[in-house]
Structures are given as structure tokens and as C-alpha cells.
Coordinates of C-alpha atoms in Angstrom, one line a residue:
X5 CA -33.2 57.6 17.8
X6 CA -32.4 61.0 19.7
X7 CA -28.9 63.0 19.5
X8 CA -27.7 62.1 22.4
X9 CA -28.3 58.1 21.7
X10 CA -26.7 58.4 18.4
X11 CA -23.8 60.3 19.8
X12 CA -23.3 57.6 22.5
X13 CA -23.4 54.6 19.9
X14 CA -21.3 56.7 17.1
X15 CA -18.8 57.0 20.3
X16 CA -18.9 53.3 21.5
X17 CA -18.6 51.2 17.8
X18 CA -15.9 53.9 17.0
X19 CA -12.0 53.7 17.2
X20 CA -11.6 57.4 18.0
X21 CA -10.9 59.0 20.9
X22 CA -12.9 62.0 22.4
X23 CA -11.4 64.9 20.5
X24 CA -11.9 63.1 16.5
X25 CA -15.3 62.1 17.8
X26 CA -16.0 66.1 18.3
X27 CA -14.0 66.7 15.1
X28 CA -16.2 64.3 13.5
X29 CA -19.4 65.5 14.8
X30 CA -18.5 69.5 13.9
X31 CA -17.7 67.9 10.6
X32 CA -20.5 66.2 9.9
X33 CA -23.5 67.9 11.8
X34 CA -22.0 71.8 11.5
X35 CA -22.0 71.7 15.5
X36 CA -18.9 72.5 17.6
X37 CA -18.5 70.4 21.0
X38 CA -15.5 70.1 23.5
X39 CA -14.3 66.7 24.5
X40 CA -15.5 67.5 28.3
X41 CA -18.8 68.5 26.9
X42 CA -19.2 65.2 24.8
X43 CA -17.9 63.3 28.0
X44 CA -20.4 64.7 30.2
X45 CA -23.2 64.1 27.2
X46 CA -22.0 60.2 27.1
X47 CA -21.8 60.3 30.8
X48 CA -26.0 61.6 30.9
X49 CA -26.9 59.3 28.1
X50 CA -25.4 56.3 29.9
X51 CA -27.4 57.2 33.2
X52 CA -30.4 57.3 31.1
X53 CA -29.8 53.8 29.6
X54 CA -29.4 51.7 33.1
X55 CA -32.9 50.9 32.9
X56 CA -32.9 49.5 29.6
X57 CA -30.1 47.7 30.2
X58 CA -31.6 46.0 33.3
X59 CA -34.8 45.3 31.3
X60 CA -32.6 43.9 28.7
X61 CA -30.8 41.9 31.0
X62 CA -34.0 40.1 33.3
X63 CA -35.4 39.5 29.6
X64 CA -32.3 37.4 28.5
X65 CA -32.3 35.5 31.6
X66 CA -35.8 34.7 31.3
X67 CA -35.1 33.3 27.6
X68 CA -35.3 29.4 27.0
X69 CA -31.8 29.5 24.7
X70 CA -29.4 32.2 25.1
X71 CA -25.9 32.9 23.1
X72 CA -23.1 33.4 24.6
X73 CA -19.7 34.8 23.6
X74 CA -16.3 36.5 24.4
X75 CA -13.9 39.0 22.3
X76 CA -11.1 40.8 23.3
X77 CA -10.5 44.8 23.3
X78 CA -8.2 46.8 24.2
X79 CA -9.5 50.2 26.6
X80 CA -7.1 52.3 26.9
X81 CA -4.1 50.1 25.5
X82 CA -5.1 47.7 28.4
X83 CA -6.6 44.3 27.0
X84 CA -10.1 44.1 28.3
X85 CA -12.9 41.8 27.2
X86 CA -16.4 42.5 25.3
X87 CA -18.6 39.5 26.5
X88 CA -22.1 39.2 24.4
X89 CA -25.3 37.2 25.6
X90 CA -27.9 37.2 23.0
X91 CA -31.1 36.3 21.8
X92 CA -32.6 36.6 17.8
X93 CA -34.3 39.7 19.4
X94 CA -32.0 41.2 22.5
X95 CA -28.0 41.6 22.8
X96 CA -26.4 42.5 25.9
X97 CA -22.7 43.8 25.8
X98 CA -20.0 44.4 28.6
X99 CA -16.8 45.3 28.4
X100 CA -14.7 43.9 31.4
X101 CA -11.1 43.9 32.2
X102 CA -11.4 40.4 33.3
X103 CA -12.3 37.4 30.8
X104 CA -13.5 34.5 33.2
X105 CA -16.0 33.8 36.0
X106 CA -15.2 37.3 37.8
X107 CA -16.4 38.8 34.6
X108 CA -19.3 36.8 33.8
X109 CA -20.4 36.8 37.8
X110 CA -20.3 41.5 37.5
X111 CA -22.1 40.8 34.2
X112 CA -25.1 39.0 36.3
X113 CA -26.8 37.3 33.2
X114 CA -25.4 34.0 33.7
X115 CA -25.1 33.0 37.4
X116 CA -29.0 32.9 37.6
X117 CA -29.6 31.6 33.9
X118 CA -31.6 28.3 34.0
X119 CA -32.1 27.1 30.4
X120 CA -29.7 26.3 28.0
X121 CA -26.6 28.7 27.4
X122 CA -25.2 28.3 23.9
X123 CA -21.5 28.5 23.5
X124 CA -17.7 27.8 22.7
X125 CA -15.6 25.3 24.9
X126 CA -14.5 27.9 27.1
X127 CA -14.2 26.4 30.8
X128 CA -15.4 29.4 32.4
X129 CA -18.7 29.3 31.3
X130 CA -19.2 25.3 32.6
X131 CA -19.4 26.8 36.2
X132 CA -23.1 28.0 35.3
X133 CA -26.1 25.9 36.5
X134 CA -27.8 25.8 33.4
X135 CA -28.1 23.0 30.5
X136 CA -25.2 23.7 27.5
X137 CA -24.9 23.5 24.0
X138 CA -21.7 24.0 21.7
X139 CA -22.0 26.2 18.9
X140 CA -21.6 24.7 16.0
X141 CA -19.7 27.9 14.3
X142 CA -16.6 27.5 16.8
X143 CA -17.0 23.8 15.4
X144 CA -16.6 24.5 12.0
X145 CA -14.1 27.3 12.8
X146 CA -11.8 24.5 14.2
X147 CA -12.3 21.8 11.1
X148 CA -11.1 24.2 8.9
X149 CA -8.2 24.9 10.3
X150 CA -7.6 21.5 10.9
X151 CA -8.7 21.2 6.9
X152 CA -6.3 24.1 6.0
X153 CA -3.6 23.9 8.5
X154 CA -2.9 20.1 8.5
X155 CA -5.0 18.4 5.8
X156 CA -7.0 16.4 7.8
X157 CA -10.7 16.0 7.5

């Protein structure tokens, strides 16, 4: 993996905002960079990726079973949603301010997704012309709480 796509993942897991992302990176590679400098560096390196992520994108609507899941985020202090489509081999994540159809429609996996779409009972994702399945990890998430919370089994 080059500089630059190190750089752009270090800065996109991370917490931190521009200026302890340059702090860290002085720190830990001996190199001095402005905040503007790494912006424009991110800025490049995302340009770079849109192919990828299209690839990455045609593939997992091509796929026969494809995961599908929501979390939220906060981007600067506003609440904004991180939706994931994935395979065993291919993840696709996108942040969006918007948690329901809207989102999923800009996303542009599932609106032309034919197979079968695995996922929680969120209503949004029912919209989709495609066969579903309910994960069976938000099922078990939900009889333990019932098994914790209320002592039913």
C-alpha cells in the first residue's frame, strides 16, 4: 500500500481531526505536513479511488448474497450514517447524512440488486426489488436482551 493510501485510511478509521493527524504523522514518520497539505493529499487520493470504488460497487451488485448494514456517526458533530454492503471478499462503505431510502438510493448498490440482500428488520431496506433474508446476529442480539432484560426465553 502507497503513502498516500495509508494516509487516507489512517485519516478515515481515525477520531482525529486534520491537525493530530499531521501531528501524528511528523511523529511517527519524522515528516512535517500542514493540515491544507494533508487535505489536498486526501482530496488526490480520493480522486484516485473513484474507480475502485465503482468496480467495487458493479461487483457487489452482481453478487448472488450481499450483507447489508447501517451505523451511525457523527461528521462534524452532525449525526450522519455509515451504511456497509458486503461480501466474504468486497466491503463498500458510505457515509451519508441521511439513514433511509434517500441514502441507500445515492449509495446506488441496492436499487439495482437482484439476489438476495441480507439484513436487519429495518423498513427502509424492504423497498428493494430483491429476495431478503434476516440476519441471524440482529436475532440473537434481540433474545438476549429479551434473556437479560426481562428473563424471557
Amino acid at each position: 500500500m502507497g503513502f498516500e493510501s495509508r494516509e487516507k485510511v489512517a485519516q478515515s478509521v481515525g477520531t482525529s481531526t486534520r491537525k493530530i493527524s499531521c501531528r501524528t504523522r511528523n511523529t511517527l514518520l519524522g515528516q512535517s505536513m500542514s493540515p491544507g497539505a494533508l487535505q489536498a493529499l486526501v482530496q488526490r487520493c480520493a480522486t484516485h479511488l473513484i474507480p475502485v470504488e465503482e468496480r467495487i460497487k458493479e461487483a457487489l451488485k452482481a453478487a448472488e448474497v450481499l450483507h447489508q448494514d447501517e451505523t451511525g456517526c457523527y461528521v462534524m458533530g452532525q449525526c450522519h450514517w455509515v451504511h456497509v454492503s458486503a461480501t466474504a471478499r468486497l466491503t463498500h462503505y458510505a457515509c451519508h447524512p441521511k439513514r433511509g431510502g434517500e441514502a441507500l438510493d445515492a449509495i446506488g448498490i441496492l436499487p439495482t440488486f437482484q439476489d438476495i440482500s441480507v439484513r436487519d428488520g429495518w423498513k427502509s431496506y424492504q423497498r428493494y426489488d430483491c429476495a431478503h433474508a434476516l440476519c441471524n446476529v440482529h436475532h440473537l442480539r434481540e433474545l438476549t436482551f429479551m434473556a437479560e432484560q426481562h428473563h424471557q426465553m
